[in-house]
CSV table of C-alpha atoms and ligand atoms in Angstrom, one decimal:
chain,number,residue,atom,x,y,z
X,1,MET,CA,-0.1,5.6,-25.5
X,2,GLU,CA,2.2,6.4,-22.7
X,3,LYS,CA,3.7,3.5,-20.9
X,4,ILE,CA,3.8,2.7,-17.2
X,5,LEU,CA,5.9,-0.1,-15.5
X,6,VAL,CA,4.2,-1.1,-12.3
X,7,THR,CA,6.6,-3.3,-9.9
X,8,GLY,CA,4.6,-5.4,-7.5
X,9,GLY,CA,1.9,-5.2,-10.1
X,10,ALA,CA,0.2,-8.3,-9.3
X,11,GLY,CA,-0.1,-7.4,-5.6
X,12,PHE,CA,-3.0,-5.7,-3.9
X,13,ILE,CA,-2.3,-2.0,-4.7
X,14,GLY,CA,-0.4,-2.8,-7.8
X,15,SER,CA,-3.1,-4.9,-9.4
X,16,ASN,CA,-5.8,-2.1,-8.6
X,17,PHE,CA,-3.7,0.3,-10.3
X,18,CYS,CA,-3.1,-1.7,-13.4
X,19,ASN,CA,-6.7,-2.6,-13.9
X,20,ILE,CA,-8.1,0.8,-13.4
X,21,ASN,CA,-5.6,2.3,-15.7
X,22,LYS,CA,-5.4,-0.1,-18.5
X,23,ASP,CA,-7.4,1.7,-21.1
X,24,LYS,CA,-5.4,5.0,-20.6
X,25,TYR,CA,-1.9,3.6,-20.5
X,26,GLU,CA,0.1,0.8,-21.8
X,27,ILE,CA,0.7,-1.0,-18.5
X,28,ILE,CA,3.5,-3.6,-17.7
X,29,ALA,CA,3.0,-5.4,-14.3
X,30,LEU,CA,6.2,-7.0,-13.2
X,31,ASP,CA,5.9,-9.0,-10.0
X,32,ASN,CA,7.9,-12.1,-8.6
X,33,LEU,CA,4.9,-13.3,-7.0
X,34,PHE,CA,6.4,-13.6,-3.6
X,35,LEU,CA,2.8,-12.6,-2.3
X,36,GLY,CA,1.0,-11.4,-5.5
X,37,ASP,CA,-1.3,-13.2,-7.8
X,38,GLU,CA,-1.4,-13.0,-11.5
X,39,LYS,CA,-5.4,-13.6,-11.2
X,40,ASN,CA,-5.5,-10.1,-9.7
X,41,LEU,CA,-4.9,-8.6,-13.1
X,42,ASP,CA,-7.3,-8.3,-15.8
X,43,PRO,CA,-6.3,-10.7,-18.7
X,44,GLU,CA,-5.5,-8.0,-21.2
X,45,ILE,CA,-2.7,-6.6,-18.9
X,46,LYS,CA,0.9,-7.6,-19.9
X,47,PHE,CA,2.4,-9.4,-17.0
X,48,ILE,CA,6.1,-10.3,-16.6
X,49,LYS,CA,7.2,-12.7,-13.8
X,50,GLY,CA,10.3,-10.9,-12.6
X,51,ASP,CA,12.2,-9.4,-9.9
X,52,ALA,CA,12.6,-5.6,-9.3
X,53,CYS,CA,16.1,-6.3,-7.9
X,54,ASN,CA,17.3,-7.8,-11.2
X,55,LEU,CA,18.1,-5.5,-14.1
X,56,GLU,CA,17.9,-8.4,-16.5
X,57,ASP,CA,14.3,-8.7,-15.7
X,58,LEU,CA,13.5,-5.1,-15.8
X,59,ASP,CA,15.2,-5.0,-19.3
X,60,LYS,CA,12.3,-7.2,-20.4
X,61,VAL,CA,10.0,-4.2,-20.0
X,62,GLY,CA,11.9,-1.9,-22.5
X,63,PRO,CA,11.7,2.0,-22.3
X,64,VAL,CA,8.9,3.5,-20.3
X,65,ASP,CA,7.4,6.8,-19.6
X,66,TYR,CA,6.6,6.3,-15.7
X,67,VAL,CA,7.5,3.7,-13.2
X,68,VAL,CA,5.0,2.8,-10.2
X,69,HIS,CA,7.2,1.2,-7.8
X,70,LEU,CA,5.1,-0.9,-5.2
X,71,ALA,CA,7.3,-4.1,-5.2
X,72,GLY,CA,8.8,-4.8,-1.7
X,73,THR,CA,8.5,-6.3,1.5
X,74,SER,CA,5.1,-4.7,2.3
X,75,SER,CA,4.5,-4.9,6.0
X,76,ALA,CA,6.4,-4.6,9.4
X,77,PRO,CA,5.6,-8.2,10.6
X,78,MET,CA,7.3,-9.5,7.5
X,79,PHE,CA,10.6,-8.2,8.9
X,80,MET,CA,10.4,-10.1,12.1
X,81,GLY,CA,12.4,-13.2,12.8
X,82,ASP,CA,14.0,-14.9,9.6
X,83,GLY,CA,12.5,-12.3,7.5
X,84,LEU,CA,14.8,-9.5,8.5
X,85,ILE,CA,17.6,-9.9,6.2
X,86,ASP,CA,15.4,-10.7,3.2
X,87,GLY,CA,13.1,-7.7,3.9
X,88,TYR,CA,15.9,-5.1,4.0
X,89,VAL,CA,17.8,-6.6,0.9
X,90,ASN,CA,14.5,-6.9,-1.1
X,91,SER,CA,13.2,-3.4,-0.2
X,92,ILE,CA,16.4,-1.4,-0.6
X,93,GLN,CA,17.8,-3.3,-3.6
X,94,SER,CA,14.8,-3.2,-5.6
X,95,PHE,CA,14.2,0.6,-5.0
X,96,ILE,CA,17.8,1.7,-6.0
X,97,THR,CA,17.7,-0.8,-8.8
X,98,VAL,CA,14.3,0.5,-10.1
X,99,LEU,CA,15.7,4.2,-9.8
X,100,GLU,CA,18.7,3.6,-11.8
X,101,TRP,CA,16.9,1.4,-14.4
X,102,ALA,CA,13.9,4.0,-14.6
X,103,ARG,CA,16.5,6.8,-15.3
X,104,LYS,CA,18.3,4.7,-18.0
X,105,ASN,CA,15.1,3.8,-19.6
X,106,GLY,CA,13.6,7.1,-20.2
X,107,ALA,CA,11.1,7.4,-17.2
X,108,LYS,CA,10.0,11.2,-16.4
X,109,ARG,CA,8.9,10.2,-13.0
X,110,VAL,CA,9.0,7.4,-10.6
X,111,LEU,CA,6.3,7.1,-8.1
X,112,TYR,CA,6.8,4.8,-4.9
X,113,ALA,CA,5.2,3.5,-1.9
X,114,SER,CA,6.4,4.9,1.4
X,115,THR,CA,4.1,4.4,4.4
X,116,SER,CA,2.2,6.1,7.3
X,117,SER,CA,4.1,3.8,9.6
X,118,LEU,CA,6.6,6.5,9.6
X,119,TYR,CA,4.8,8.6,11.8
X,120,GLY,CA,4.5,6.1,14.7
X,121,ASN,CA,2.4,7.7,17.4
X,122,ASN,CA,2.9,11.4,16.3
X,123,PRO,CA,0.2,13.9,17.3
X,124,LEU,CA,-2.8,13.7,15.0
X,125,PRO,CA,-3.3,14.7,12.2
X,126,LEU,CA,-0.5,13.4,10.6
X,127,VAL,CA,1.2,15.9,8.3
X,128,GLU,CA,4.4,15.6,6.1
X,129,THR,CA,6.2,18.4,8.0
X,130,GLN,CA,6.2,16.6,11.2
X,131,GLU,CA,9.6,14.8,12.4
X,132,VAL,CA,9.4,11.1,11.7
X,133,THR,CA,11.3,8.6,13.7
X,134,PRO,CA,10.7,5.1,12.3
X,135,ILE,CA,9.7,2.6,15.1
X,136,ASN,CA,10.3,-0.8,13.1
X,137,HIS,CA,12.6,-1.9,10.3
X,138,TYR,CA,9.7,-1.7,7.6
X,139,ALA,CA,9.5,2.0,8.3
X,140,VAL,CA,13.3,2.4,8.3
X,141,THR,CA,13.4,1.0,4.8
X,142,LYS,CA,10.6,3.5,3.6
X,143,ARG,CA,12.4,6.4,5.2
X,144,THR,CA,15.5,5.1,3.5
X,145,TYR,CA,13.6,5.3,0.1
X,146,GLU,CA,12.6,9.0,0.9
X,147,TYR,CA,16.2,10.0,1.7
X,148,SER,CA,17.6,8.3,-1.2
X,149,SER,CA,15.2,9.8,-3.4
X,150,LYS,CA,16.2,13.4,-2.4
X,151,CYS,CA,19.8,12.6,-2.8
X,152,TYR,CA,19.1,10.8,-6.4
X,153,ASN,CA,17.0,13.8,-7.6
X,154,LYS,CA,19.8,16.2,-6.6
X,155,VAL,CA,22.1,14.6,-8.9
X,156,PHE,CA,19.7,13.8,-11.6
X,157,PRO,CA,16.9,16.5,-11.4
X,158,GLU,CA,15.2,15.5,-14.6
X,159,MET,CA,13.5,12.5,-13.2
X,160,ASP,CA,11.0,13.3,-10.5
X,161,ILE,CA,10.7,10.7,-7.6
X,162,ILE,CA,7.6,10.9,-5.7
X,163,GLY,CA,6.8,9.1,-2.4
X,164,PHE,CA,3.3,8.4,-0.9
X,165,ARG,CA,2.6,7.9,2.6
X,166,PHE,CA,-0.4,5.5,2.3
X,167,MET,CA,-2.5,5.3,5.4
X,168,SER,CA,-4.4,2.0,6.1
X,169,VAL,CA,-5.5,0.8,2.8
X,170,TYR,CA,-8.4,-1.7,1.9
X,171,GLY,CA,-10.3,-3.0,-0.9
X,172,PRO,CA,-10.3,-5.8,-3.5
X,173,ASN,CA,-7.3,-8.3,-4.6
X,174,GLU,CA,-6.1,-8.5,-1.0
X,175,GLU,CA,-6.5,-12.2,-0.5
X,176,ALA,CA,-2.8,-13.0,-1.6
X,177,LYS,CA,-1.5,-11.0,1.2
X,178,GLY,CA,-3.2,-13.6,3.6
X,179,LYS,CA,-2.1,-13.0,7.4
X,180,PHE,CA,-0.5,-9.6,6.3
X,181,ALA,CA,-3.8,-8.2,4.8
X,182,ASN,CA,-5.6,-5.0,6.1
X,183,LEU,CA,-7.9,-5.6,9.3
X,184,ILE,CA,-11.1,-4.9,7.2
X,185,SER,CA,-10.3,-8.0,4.9
X,186,GLN,CA,-9.0,-10.2,7.7
X,187,PHE,CA,-12.2,-9.5,9.8
X,188,CYS,CA,-14.4,-10.1,6.8
X,189,TRP,CA,-12.6,-13.4,6.1
X,190,ASP,CA,-13.2,-14.4,9.8
X,191,PHE,CA,-16.8,-13.5,9.9
X,192,ALA,CA,-17.3,-15.3,6.5
X,193,ARG,CA,-15.7,-18.4,7.9
X,194,GLU,CA,-17.6,-18.1,11.3
X,195,LYS,CA,-14.2,-17.8,12.9
X,196,VAL,CA,-14.2,-15.1,15.8
X,197,PRO,CA,-12.3,-12.0,15.1
X,198,VAL,CA,-9.8,-10.8,17.6
X,199,ILE,CA,-9.7,-7.0,18.6
X,200,TYR,CA,-6.6,-5.8,20.5
X,201,GLY,CA,-7.4,-4.3,23.7
X,202,ASP,CA,-10.5,-2.2,23.9
X,203,GLY,CA,-10.8,-1.5,20.2
X,204,ASP,CA,-10.5,2.3,20.5
X,205,GLN,CA,-7.4,2.4,18.4
X,206,THR,CA,-8.3,4.2,15.1
X,207,ARG,CA,-7.0,4.0,11.6
X,208,ASP,CA,-7.6,6.2,8.5
X,209,PHE,CA,-9.0,3.4,6.3
X,210,THR,CA,-8.5,4.4,2.7
X,211,ASN,CA,-10.1,2.5,-0.1
X,212,VAL,CA,-7.5,1.4,-2.6
X,213,ARG,CA,-9.2,3.1,-5.4
X,214,ASP,CA,-8.4,6.4,-3.7
X,215,VAL,CA,-4.8,5.4,-3.6
X,216,VAL,CA,-4.9,4.8,-7.1
X,217,GLN,CA,-6.4,8.0,-7.7
X,218,GLY,CA,-3.6,9.7,-5.9
X,219,LEU,CA,-0.9,7.9,-7.8
X,220,THR,CA,-2.6,8.5,-11.4
X,221,LEU,CA,-2.9,12.2,-10.4
X,222,ALA,CA,0.8,12.4,-9.8
X,223,ILE,CA,1.3,10.8,-13.2
X,224,GLU,CA,-0.9,13.2,-15.0
X,225,THR,CA,0.2,16.5,-13.4
X,226,ASP,CA,2.3,19.0,-15.4
X,227,LYS,CA,4.0,20.2,-12.3
X,228,LYS,CA,7.5,19.5,-11.6
X,229,LEU,CA,7.4,17.5,-8.4
X,230,GLY,CA,11.1,16.9,-7.7
X,231,ALA,CA,11.4,14.4,-4.7
X,232,ASP,CA,8.4,15.4,-2.8
X,233,VAL,CA,6.3,13.1,-0.3
X,234,PHE,CA,2.6,13.1,-0.1
X,235,ASN,CA,0.1,11.6,2.5
X,236,ILE,CA,-2.7,9.6,0.9
X,237,GLY,CA,-5.6,9.0,3.2
X,238,THR,CA,-9.1,10.2,3.7
X,239,GLY,CA,-8.7,12.7,6.6
X,240,TYR,CA,-10.8,10.7,8.9
X,241,SER,CA,-10.5,7.8,11.2
X,242,VAL,CA,-12.5,5.1,12.5
X,243,SER,CA,-12.0,2.8,15.3
X,244,VAL,CA,-11.1,-0.9,15.1
X,245,LYS,CA,-14.2,-1.4,17.4
X,246,GLU,CA,-16.4,0.6,15.0
X,247,ILE,CA,-15.2,-1.8,12.0
X,248,ALA,CA,-15.9,-4.9,13.9
X,249,ASP,CA,-19.4,-3.8,14.8
X,250,ALA,CA,-20.2,-2.7,11.1
X,251,LEU,CA,-19.1,-6.2,9.9
X,252,GLU,CA,-21.1,-8.0,12.6
X,253,LYS,CA,-24.3,-6.3,11.5
X,254,ALA,CA,-23.4,-6.9,7.8
X,255,PHE,CA,-22.8,-10.5,8.2
X,256,ASP,CA,-25.5,-11.1,10.9
X,257,ASN,CA,-24.4,-14.7,11.5
X,258,GLY,CA,-24.1,-14.7,15.4
X,259,ILE,CA,-20.4,-14.2,15.3
X,260,GLN,CA,-19.0,-11.7,17.7
X,261,ALA,CA,-15.5,-10.1,17.8
X,262,LYS,CA,-13.7,-10.8,21.0
X,263,HIS,CA,-11.2,-8.6,22.8
X,264,ILE,CA,-7.8,-9.8,24.0
X,265,PRO,CA,-5.0,-7.8,25.8
X,266,ASN,CA,-3.1,-6.2,23.5
X,267,PRO,CA,0.0,-8.5,22.7
X,268,VAL,CA,1.9,-5.6,21.2
X,269,LYS,CA,3.7,-4.3,24.2
X,270,GLU,CA,5.9,-1.4,22.5
X,271,ASP,CA,5.2,1.3,20.2
X,272,TYR,CA,1.6,0.1,19.2
X,273,VAL,CA,0.0,2.9,17.0
X,274,MET,CA,-3.0,4.1,19.0
X,275,GLY,CA,-4.3,6.6,16.3
X,276,GLN,CA,-4.0,7.3,12.6
X,277,HIS,CA,-5.5,9.9,10.5
X,278,ALA,CA,-3.9,11.9,7.7
X,279,ASP,CA,-3.8,15.6,7.0
X,280,ILE,CA,-4.5,15.5,3.3
X,281,SER,CA,-4.3,19.1,2.5
X,282,LYS,CA,-0.9,18.9,0.7
X,283,ILE,CA,-2.1,16.5,-1.9
X,284,LYS,CA,-5.2,18.1,-2.3
X,285,LYS,CA,-3.8,21.5,-3.0
X,286,VAL,CA,-0.7,20.2,-5.3
X,287,LEU,CA,-2.5,17.4,-7.1
X,288,GLY,CA,-6.3,18.0,-6.8
X,289,TYR,CA,-6.9,14.7,-4.8
X,290,GLU,CA,-10.2,14.2,-3.2
X,291,PRO,CA,-11.0,10.8,-1.4
X,292,LYS,CA,-14.3,9.4,-3.2
X,293,ILE,CA,-15.0,6.2,-1.5
X,294,LYS,CA,-17.1,6.2,1.7
X,295,LEU,CA,-15.9,3.6,4.2
X,296,GLU,CA,-19.5,2.3,4.5
X,297,ASP,CA,-19.7,1.9,0.7
X,298,GLY,CA,-16.1,0.3,0.5
X,299,ILE,CA,-17.1,-2.3,3.3
X,300,LYS,CA,-20.3,-3.1,1.6
X,301,GLU,CA,-18.5,-3.8,-1.5
X,302,GLN,CA,-15.9,-5.9,0.5
X,303,VAL,CA,-18.6,-8.0,1.8
X,304,GLU,CA,-20.8,-8.5,-1.2
X,305,ASN,CA,-17.5,-9.6,-3.2
X,306,LEU,CA,-16.1,-11.9,-0.9
X,307,ARG,CA,-13.9,-14.5,-2.9
X,308,MET,CA,-13.5,-17.4,-0.4
X,309,ASP,CA,-11.9,-19.7,-3.0
X,310,ARG,CA,-8.8,-17.3,-3.1
X,311,ILE,CA,-8.4,-16.7,0.7
X,312,ARG,CA,-5.2,-17.9,2.1
X,313,GLU,CA,-5.2,-19.3,5.8
X,314,THR,CA,-5.2,-16.3,8.2
X,315,SER,CA,-6.1,-15.2,11.7
X,316,SER,CA,-7.0,-11.8,12.8
X,317,ASP,CA,-5.1,-12.6,16.0
X,318,GLU,CA,-1.8,-12.5,14.3
X,319,LEU,CA,0.4,-9.6,15.1
X,320,ARG,CA,-0.4,-6.5,13.2
T,401,NAD,N1,-1.5,-1.9,1.9
T,401,NAD,C1,-1.2,-1.0,2.7
T,401,NAD,O1,-2.0,-0.7,3.6
T,401,NAD,C2,0.1,-0.2,2.6
T,401,NAD,C3,0.3,0.9,3.3
T,401,NAD,C4,1.5,1.8,3.1
T,401,NAD,C5,2.3,1.4,2.3
T,401,NAD,N2,2.1,0.1,1.5
T,401,NAD,C6,3.1,-0.1,0.4
T,401,NAD,O2,2.6,-0.3,-0.8
T,401,NAD,C7,3.2,-1.2,-1.6
T,401,NAD,C8,2.2,-2.2,-2.0
T,401,NAD,O3,1.4,-2.7,-0.9
T,401,NAD,P1,0.5,-3.9,-1.1
T,401,NAD,O4,-0.3,-3.7,0.0
T,401,NAD,O5,0.0,-3.9,-2.4
T,401,NAD,O6,1.4,-5.3,-0.8
T,401,NAD,P2,1.5,-6.5,-1.6
T,401,NAD,O7,2.4,-7.3,-0.9
T,401,NAD,O8,0.2,-7.0,-2.0
T,401,NAD,O9,2.2,-6.0,-3.0
T,401,NAD,C9,3.5,-6.2,-3.2
T,401,NAD,C10,4.0,-7.0,-4.3
T,401,NAD,O10,5.3,-6.8,-4.7
T,401,NAD,C11,5.8,-8.3,-5.0
T,401,NAD,N3,7.1,-8.3,-4.7
T,401,NAD,C12,7.9,-8.2,-3.6
T,401,NAD,N4,9.3,-8.2,-3.8
T,401,NAD,C13,9.4,-8.1,-5.1
T,401,NAD,C14,10.5,-8.0,-6.1
T,401,NAD,N5,11.7,-7.8,-5.5
T,401,NAD,N6,10.1,-7.9,-7.4
T,401,NAD,C15,9.0,-8.0,-7.9
T,401,NAD,N7,7.9,-8.1,-7.1
T,401,NAD,C16,8.1,-8.1,-5.9
T,401,NAD,C17,4.9,-9.3,-4.1
T,401,NAD,O11,4.8,-10.2,-4.8
T,401,NAD,C18,3.5,-8.4,-4.1
T,401,NAD,O12,2.8,-8.9,-5.3
T,401,NAD,C19,4.3,-1.8,-0.7
T,401,NAD,O13,5.6,-1.2,-0.8
T,401,NAD,C20,3.9,-1.4,0.8
T,401,NAD,O14,5.0,-1.5,1.6
T,401,NAD,C21,0.9,-0.6,1.5
């Protein structure tokens, strides 16, 4: 069985990747539990509490075939205020450390999380060939991953390093992200606690809400392809967008408990992303990706499987 190290493996996307692929691969989940939760992982998955910035922790994993690098400071608000230095150090140091470690430990390919935040308010649909100008520190770290991958791959072409610009990912196992979780989760938690969800502005802003299982599908296809991918970058999304207002309306109906979302003036004064949807033709063509989870089914599942006991204190009026 081939072996995969998943850094950030106890986090939201990482744990879904591990749980879905556990029968096909030997999976090692490494996470420092900064945000993740070991309970996200199915019990048969080997878990190492360790830091992706630390070679000694990585060495506990032993040789691998692939690395899926999802550890890092995982959203723009985490870089605000006192989080700035830690955010940069954690994200950049973990990425370079993991690349070096992966190469010396036999990895054929490293997959890593970039982000759709790189696109800012670019014209829609968002396509990989567009110029990007990161509008926040988080996006700067991800653009740094993309640039450093290209340099690294020039020197060591035997190891592919593939980036994925995830759109707005939602799905199970997001509770530990608390106030940094996707809007769908935060709205669900608000409705369930009979707390009024907050919509910024008129709610016409759109996002390409992508179920985490489709993200896992894209990552898995990149592991399984025979193609040499170099240091390429792919969007992962659905190719459709839905407004925040539509999400709130759907959840109002699903919960049917008299709670209604309220609108407030948008507190984000600069560079607020008004629209997001991905052009996914590249990942379809190169890897055979096809999004499978319809938003209405994903939301239904989210509502049916709420785990109130795991939810951390959150509020959908936090900056996002
Ligand atoms: N969720 C989204 O919508 C989305 C969109 C675009 C990109 N991404 C990226 O995808 C990746 C995974 O995101 P997520 O939503 O699962 O977030 P997450 O915060 O749930 O997962 C990240 C995990 O990494 C762990 N971690 C952080 N620093 C670490 C370190 N130095 N060593 C070991 N573990 C460490 C955290 O404890 C956490 O469990 C992140 O890089 C994020 O930036 C996520």
